Amino acid sequence: GAASVVVGHPLDTIKTRLQAGQGYGNTLNCVLTVYRNESVAGFFKGMSFPLASIAVYSSVVFGVFSNTQRLLSQLRHGDASRAPALADVALASMVAGFVSVGIGTPVDLVKIRLQMQTQPYITANNKLKPTVPGLAMYRGPIHCFRTVLQKEGIGGIYRGVGAMLLRDVPGYCLYFIPYTFLCGWITPDGCISPNPSSVWLAGGVAGVISWGTATPMDVVKSRLQADGVYLNKYKGILDCILQSYQNEGLKVFFRGITVNAVRGFPMSSAMFLGYELSLKAMKRDQTETNP
């Protein structure tokens, strides 16, 4: 999980600026603008909070997914270790996506709020009520979380939760299903588990598919969560969709799709590879301890 954050965060920053920011134009112009104004550090804004929470988030997502699969196989066939059917993988993916939103929404909100700050926080005596973009409201992730909680309550921390549900529930279906079946297809007959190259390829392709198709709702989520840094433009998901469409047309919902797809491959490869190799190592230790 940590590897996937480090690999993907710079592109995630570009994706967020394209989706929720103004005046960045295309991807290359956005990269050059961030670098010119904020140097390399600008690409890593807001990374510490996702990095600190990714262990919990990843263990919940993968744990819920794998254990739901085992439960369904046990209920359906009386054997938890039996290979899951497509319907079981889909249902387990949806459950994992639903549960992940509870942890992921506050993390994403803090990350996006910090990514959308384009200037460093200068003085500790600011009133934290800027009226123009460019003045930073938050000193860091903890300060951001505390400020949003104080000003907006629990509802503020979970701003964009509906859009995140609409993104992650189908998104995880298009994440785990392609991975499961690509791994099964690539892995030679007779092998108990897929080799690292199969995991790397299947995980990467699953990431591209999942993030590519999730982009329209990801745009809406990013805009809702970035809203409130300086202004409050949107009343909810539908209002955000309508305003975005009226002001920028249908193409706005595909902003950052290239960046999403490109970063989806290395992030997902790192995530699945770390997951499978960790499981294999732990199972080997258990076998050696309990022959």
XYZ file of N, CA, C and O in Angstrom, residues 137-262:
504
model
N -4.974 27.599 3.689
C -5.753 27.533 4.926
C -5.162 26.553 5.918
O -5.392 26.673 7.109
N -4.435 25.553 5.453
C -4.035 24.440 6.311
C -2.512 24.297 6.391
O -1.826 24.387 5.383
N -2.023 24.050 7.600
C -0.585 23.886 7.802
C -0.123 22.468 7.488
O 1.057 22.243 7.264
N -1.018 21.519 7.550
C -0.671 20.123 7.300
C -1.899 19.250 7.463
O -3.006 19.757 7.715
N -1.758 17.908 7.340
C -2.926 17.023 7.371
C -3.713 17.051 8.676
O -4.942 17.063 8.656
N -3.020 17.063 9.823
C -3.728 17.064 11.108
C -4.465 18.385 11.289
O -5.623 18.413 11.723
N -3.805 19.478 10.952
C -4.444 20.797 11.047
C -5.647 20.885 10.104
O -6.692 21.445 10.466
N -5.500 20.325 8.921
C -6.606 20.313 7.956
C -7.794 19.526 8.500
O -8.933 19.999 8.485
N -7.525 18.319 8.991
C -8.584 17.454 9.530
C -9.302 18.145 10.691
O -10.543 18.181 10.746
N -8.516 18.723 11.610
C -9.093 19.385 12.781
C -9.909 20.614 12.386
O -10.998 20.849 12.913
N -9.399 21.394 11.431
C -10.094 22.602 10.984
C -11.429 22.266 10.321
O -12.456 22.891 10.609
N -11.415 21.268 9.430
C -12.655 20.863 8.753
C -13.660 20.326 9.770
O -14.854 20.644 9.716
N -13.177 19.536 10.734
C -14.061 18.967 11.761
C -14.687 20.060 12.612
O -15.887 20.025 12.913
N -13.893 21.067 12.983
C -14.403 22.162 13.811
C -15.394 23.032 13.054
O -16.415 23.447 13.604
N -15.096 23.323 11.794
C -15.918 24.244 11.017
C -17.154 23.582 10.403
O -18.204 24.204 10.284
N -17.018 22.302 10.001
C -18.087 21.656 9.233
C -18.649 20.395 9.887
O -19.616 19.818 9.384
N -18.026 19.950 10.983
C -18.511 18.769 11.677
C -18.197 17.473 10.918
O -17.432 17.461 9.956
N -18.826 16.382 11.360
C -18.613 15.074 10.732
C -19.037 15.101 9.264
O -18.416 14.475 8.405
N -20.102 15.859 8.965
C -20.562 15.969 7.584
C -19.500 16.554 6.674
O -19.401 16.179 5.498
N -18.693 17.479 7.201
C -17.618 18.070 6.413
C -16.509 17.082 6.126
O -15.962 17.053 5.013
N -16.192 16.259 7.110
C -15.153 15.233 6.934
C -15.589 14.213 5.886
O -14.762 13.664 5.150
N -16.898 13.952 5.832
C -17.430 12.974 4.877
C -18.078 13.645 3.665
O -18.916 13.046 3.009
N -17.637 14.847 3.355
C -18.112 15.518 2.144
C -17.712 14.696 0.917
O -16.564 14.258 0.808
N -18.633 14.461 0.024
C -18.351 13.679 -1.178
C -18.498 12.182 -0.996
O -18.143 11.408 -1.892
N -19.050 11.744 0.165
C -19.151 10.301 0.432
C -20.070 9.604 -0.578
O -19.801 8.460 -0.990
N -21.140 10.281 -1.009
C -22.048 9.679 -1.990
C -21.364 9.450 -3.323
O -21.504 8.385 -3.943
N -20.603 10.465 -3.760
C -19.866 10.327 -5.017
C -18.794 9.252 -4.904
O -18.528 8.525 -5.871
N -18.197 9.128 -3.724
C -17.163 8.107 -3.535
C -17.769 6.703 -3.565
O -17.166 5.765 -4.097
N -18.983 6.568 -3.017
C -19.681 5.275 -3.103
C -19.975 4.919 -4.555
O -19.760 3.769 -4.972
N -20.461 5.903 -5.320
C -20.765 5.666 -6.734
C -19.501 5.400 -7.551
O -19.569 4.775 -8.611
N -18.361 5.871 -7.073
C -17.096 5.588 -7.756
C -16.527 4.235 -7.344
O -16.091 3.444 -8.185
N -16.521 3.943 -6.029
C -15.761 2.799 -5.526
C -16.501 1.463 -5.592
O -15.852 0.430 -5.763
N -17.811 1.468 -5.442
C -18.523 0.178 -5.478
C -18.401 -0.464 -6.863
O -17.935 -1.604 -6.983
N -18.765 0.237 -7.948
C -18.504 -0.365 -9.271
C -17.012 -0.403 -9.597
O -16.544 -1.301 -10.291
N -16.252 0.576 -9.065
C -14.815 0.634 -9.345
C -14.066 -0.580 -8.840
O -13.184 -1.109 -9.528
N -14.419 -1.044 -7.641
C -13.747 -2.229 -7.109
C -14.172 -3.502 -7.843
O -13.397 -4.467 -7.905
N -15.388 -3.523 -8.381
C -15.789 -4.658 -9.238
C -14.869 -4.736 -10.453
O -14.430 -5.818 -10.848
N -14.586 -3.566 -11.042
C -13.725 -3.522 -12.222
C -12.236 -3.530 -11.843
O -11.380 -3.366 -12.715
N -11.961 -3.717 -10.579
C -10.596 -3.822 -10.063
C -10.270 -5.281 -9.756
O -9.317 -5.853 -10.284
N -11.117 -5.895 -8.939
C -10.855 -7.260 -8.497
C -11.241 -8.324 -9.528
O -10.576 -9.357 -9.634
N -12.326 -8.096 -10.273
C -12.756 -9.101 -11.258
C -11.711 -9.281 -12.364
O -11.289 -10.414 -12.643
N -11.255 -8.194 -13.037
C -10.211 -8.391 -14.053
C -8.934 -9.000 -13.472
O -8.308 -9.855 -14.107
N -8.565 -8.568 -12.250
C -7.348 -9.122 -11.628
C -7.487 -10.625 -11.402
O -6.590 -11.402 -11.763
N -8.600 -11.043 -10.808
C -8.808 -12.458 -10.493
C -8.754 -13.329 -11.742
O -8.072 -14.366 -11.778
N -9.446 -12.896 -12.798
C -9.525 -13.734 -13.988
C -8.291 -13.622 -14.875
O -7.909 -14.593 -15.533
N -7.639 -12.473 -14.888
C -6.375 -12.356 -15.626
C -5.293 -13.218 -14.982
O -4.516 -13.878 -15.671
N -5.252 -13.210 -13.647
C -4.282 -14.051 -12.931
C -4.518 -15.527 -13.238
O -3.581 -16.286 -13.485
N -5.802 -15.931 -13.207
C -6.130 -17.314 -13.513
C -5.793 -17.695 -14.938
O -5.365 -18.819 -15.219
N -5.948 -16.751 -15.857
C -5.686 -17.015 -17.275
C -4.188 -17.084 -17.557
O -3.725 -17.936 -18.326
N -3.405 -16.188 -16.920
C -1.959 -16.136 -17.166
C -1.222 -17.265 -16.452
O -0.246 -17.812 -16.981
N -1.682 -17.633 -15.250
C -0.972 -18.629 -14.449
C -1.059 -20.010 -15.105
O -2.158 -20.469 -15.435
N 0.076 -20.688 -15.307
C 0.069 -22.021 -15.922
C -0.705 -23.029 -15.087
O -0.780 -22.905 -13.858
N -1.289 -24.016 -15.759
C -2.023 -25.066 -15.057
C -1.083 -25.805 -14.107
O 0.066 -26.090 -14.442
N -1.609 -26.147 -12.943
C -0.815 -26.893 -11.973
C -0.135 -26.026 -10.938
O 0.335 -26.531 -9.916
N -0.066 -24.708 -11.181
C 0.554 -23.796 -10.215
C -0.452 -23.458 -9.114
O -1.618 -23.161 -9.398
N 0.016 -23.499 -7.873
C -0.871 -23.206 -6.745
C -1.191 -21.719 -6.681
O -2.320 -21.313 -6.405
N -0.191 -20.883 -6.938
C -0.388 -19.431 -6.874
C 0.292 -18.767 -8.068
O 1.233 -19.319 -8.636
N -0.180 -17.583 -8.469
C 0.423 -16.896 -9.618
C 1.842 -16.425 -9.307
O 2.160 -16.113 -8.162
N 2.699 -16.399 -10.341
C 4.056 -15.904 -10.127
C 4.048 -14.377 -10.119
O 3.084 -13.750 -10.553
N 5.138 -13.732 -9.616
C 5.156 -12.268 -9.483
C 4.888 -11.515 -10.782
O 4.220 -10.488 -10.772
N 5.398 -12.032 -11.915
C 5.169 -11.323 -13.181
C 3.696 -11.352 -13.574
O 3.162 -10.372 -14.113
N 3.000 -12.463 -13.290
C 1.560 -12.545 -13.565
C 0.782 -11.567 -12.685
O -0.143 -10.896 -13.151
N 1.165 -11.508 -11.413
C 0.517 -10.584 -10.471
C 0.729 -9.139 -10.915
O -0.194 -8.325 -10.921
N 1.976 -8.826 -11.301
C 2.324 -7.471 -11.734
C 1.495 -7.057 -12.952
O 0.914 -5.966 -12.973
N 1.407 -7.936 -13.946
C 0.669 -7.615 -15.168
C -0.836 -7.540 -14.913
O -1.496 -6.570 -15.329
N -1.382 -8.543 -14.223
C -2.825 -8.566 -13.960
C -3.236 -7.383 -13.085
O -4.267 -6.737 -13.336
N -2.432 -7.071 -12.072
C -2.733 -5.938 -11.193
C -2.700 -4.625 -11.942
O -3.562 -3.762 -11.753
N -1.705 -4.458 -12.825
C -1.589 -3.229 -13.603
C -2.759 -3.033 -14.547
O -3.337 -1.936 -14.634
N -3.126 -4.080 -15.262
C -4.260 -3.998 -16.212
C -5.560 -3.710 -15.451
O -6.376 -2.880 -15.879
N -5.750 -4.367 -14.302
C -6.943 -4.122 -13.485
C -7.001 -2.672 -13.031
O -8.074 -2.049 -13.022
N -5.845 -2.104 -12.674
C -5.799 -0.706 -12.257
C -6.173 0.249 -13.374
O -6.902 1.227 -13.157
N -5.682 -0.023 -14.583
C -6.005 0.826 -15.745
C -7.513 0.786 -16.025
O -8.148 1.832 -16.232
N -8.090 -0.421 -16.023
C -9.526 -0.575 -16.297
C -10.360 0.144 -15.232
O -11.285 0.907 -15.532
N -10.022 -0.104 -13.976
C -10.796 0.441 -12.867
C -10.740 1.964 -12.826
O -11.778 2.640 -12.767
N -9.528 2.530 -12.875
C -9.384 3.981 -12.779
C -9.895 4.689 -14.036
O -10.440 5.796 -13.956
N -9.716 4.062 -15.189
C -10.218 4.672 -16.416
C -11.722 4.832 -16.397
O -12.258 5.898 -16.716
N -12.437 3.783 -15.982
C -13.903 3.821 -15.978
C -14.459 4.633 -14.801
O -15.592 5.112 -14.868
N -13.677 4.786 -13.743
C -14.148 5.524 -12.562
C -13.964 7.034 -12.691
O -14.439 7.783 -11.831
N -13.299 7.488 -13.759
C -12.931 8.906 -13.875
C -14.121 9.875 -13.794
O -14.022 10.879 -13.071
N -15.251 9.665 -14.498
C -16.340 10.648 -14.398
C -16.794 10.910 -12.963
O -16.939 12.072 -12.550
N -17.001 9.854 -12.186
C -17.428 10.058 -10.797
C -16.273 10.528 -9.922
O -16.479 11.211 -8.917
N -15.038 10.209 -10.327
C -13.867 10.711 -9.610
C -13.772 12.227 -9.748
O -13.382 12.921 -8.803
N -14.118 12.753 -10.922
C -14.139 14.204 -11.146
C -15.137 14.864 -10.188
O -14.832 15.862 -9.532
N -16.339 14.285 -10.105
C -17.381 14.829 -9.230
C -16.929 14.790 -7.774
O -17.070 15.773 -7.031
N -16.356 13.663 -7.361
C -15.870 13.528 -5.978
C -14.782 14.556 -5.668
O -14.798 15.207 -4.622
N -13.822 14.713 -6.585
C -12.733 15.667 -6.381
C -13.270 17.087 -6.240
O -12.819 17.855 -5.383
N -14.241 17.434 -7.069
C -14.799 18.793 -7.031
C -15.584 19.043 -5.739
O -15.504 20.117 -5.150
N -16.329 18.043 -5.310
C -17.082 18.195 -4.060
C -16.147 18.329 -2.866
O -16.384 19.122 -1.953
N -15.072 17.534 -2.847
C -14.160 17.571 -1.705
C -13.254 18.796 -1.723
O -12.868 19.301 -0.667
N -12.897 19.284 -2.914
C -12.103 20.512 -3.010
C -12.956 21.731 -2.694
O -12.441 22.751 -2.227
N -14.265 21.626 -2.926
C -15.190 22.717 -2.644
C -15.180 23.004 -1.144
O -15.279 22.098 -0.324
N -15.046 24.244 -0.781
C -14.987 24.585 0.639
C -13.618 25.054 1.067
O -13.456 25.596 2.155
N -12.610 24.849 0.214
C -11.288 25.388 0.538
C -11.366 26.908 0.513
O -10.913 27.597 1.426
N -11.957 27.458 -0.533
C -12.106 28.911 -0.646
C -13.561 29.333 -0.844
O -13.975 30.366 -0.361
N -14.323 28.531 -1.569
C -15.717 28.854 -1.859
C -16.572 27.611 -1.630
O -16.066 26.508 -1.515
N -17.888 27.806 -1.565
C -18.824 26.683 -1.514
C -19.769 26.801 -2.710
O -20.743 27.544 -2.674
N -19.442 26.061 -3.768
C -20.182 26.190 -5.019
C -21.292 25.159 -5.169
O -22.300 25.404 -5.817
N -21.101 23.971 -4.596
C -21.985 22.852 -4.911
C -22.846 22.447 -3.712
O -22.376 22.370 -2.580
N -24.113 22.136 -4.001
C -25.046 21.703 -2.958
C -25.060 20.186 -2.792
O -25.578 19.668 -1.797
N -24.556 19.458 -3.780
C -24.550 18.009 -3.712
C -24.069 17.414 -5.023
O -23.601 18.134 -5.914
N -24.201 16.094 -5.149
C -23.702 15.383 -6.329
C -24.374 15.887 -7.607
O -23.712 16.248 -8.577
N -25.711 15.918 -7.593
C -26.454 16.314 -8.799
C -26.143 17.759 -9.187
O -25.947 18.070 -10.374
N -26.082 18.648 -8.193
C -25.776 20.055 -8.463
C -24.371 20.196 -9.045
O -24.149 20.990 -9.964
N -23.423 19.426 -8.526
C -22.048 19.452 -9.042
C -22.008 18.977 -10.497
O -21.342 19.592 -11.339
N -22.734 17.898 -10.801
C -22.784 17.369 -12.165
C -23.391 18.408 -13.112
O -22.847 18.679 -14.192
N -24.511 19.008 -12.699
C -25.203 19.977 -13.562
C -24.366 21.233 -13.791
O -24.230 21.709 -14.916
N -23.786 21.781 -12.710
C -22.958 22.986 -12.841
C -21.737 22.720 -13.722
O -21.376 23.535 -14.573
N -21.095 21.577 -13.490
C -19.899 21.234 -14.263
C -20.236 21.081 -15.737
O -19.510 21.571 -16.613
N -21.366 20.418 -16.022
C -21.784 20.215 -17.416
C -22.162 21.538 -18.083
O -21.766 21.809 -19.224
N -22.916 22.371 -17.380
C -23.360 23.644 -17.948
C -22.174 24.573 -18.235
O -22.163 25.299 -19.234
N -21.175 24.561 -17.346
C -20.047 25.481 -17.491
C -18.957 24.978 -18.437
O -18.289 25.765 -19.098
N -18.766 23.646 -18.496
C -17.602 23.114 -19.218
C -17.924 22.000 -20.199
O -17.021 21.482 -20.852
N -19.177 21.587 -20.256
C -19.556 20.554 -21.212
C -19.255 19.144 -20.733
O -18.722 18.926 -19.643
N -19.579 18.174 -21.580
C -19.430 16.763 -21.230
C -17.972 16.365 -21.000
O -17.680 15.495 -20.171
N -17.050 17.023 -21.688
C -15.639 16.644 -21.601
C -15.068 16.826 -20.201
O -14.052 16.209 -19.863
N -15.711 17.650 -19.373
C -15.184 17.890 -18.029
C -15.133 16.600 -17.210
O -14.263 16.421 -16.359
N -16.065 15.660 -17.482
C -16.129 14.426 -16.705
C -15.036 13.426 -17.086
O -14.918 12.363 -16.463
N -14.267 13.770 -18.105
C -13.157 12.899 -18.512
C -11.808 13.566 -18.289
O -10.795 13.103 -18.785
N -11.828 14.651 -17.504
C -10.570 15.303 -17.156
C -9.716 14.372 -16.301
O -10.186 13.798 -15.329
N -8.470 14.244 -16.667
C -7.563 13.414 -15.882
C -7.655 11.937 -16.193
O -7.027 11.127 -15.508
N -8.440 11.545 -17.236
C -8.611 10.111 -17.518
C -7.288 9.469 -17.942
O -6.978 8.340 -17.553
N -6.479 10.212 -18.704
C -5.181 9.677 -19.124
C -4.267 9.493 -17.922
O -3.621 8.451 -17.766
N -4.232 10.509 -17.056
C -3.403 10.423 -15.850
C -3.888 9.291 -14.956
O -3.083 8.526 -14.402
N -5.212 9.164 -14.794
C -5.779 8.087 -13.980
C -5.361 6.718 -14.506
O -4.954 5.835 -13.743
N -5.485 6.528 -15.823
C -5.152 5.237 -16.423
C -3.657 4.941 -16.309
O -3.258 3.822 -15.975
N -2.833 5.969 -16.568
C -1.378 5.774 -16.509
C -0.926 5.458 -15.090
O -0.132 4.542 -14.868
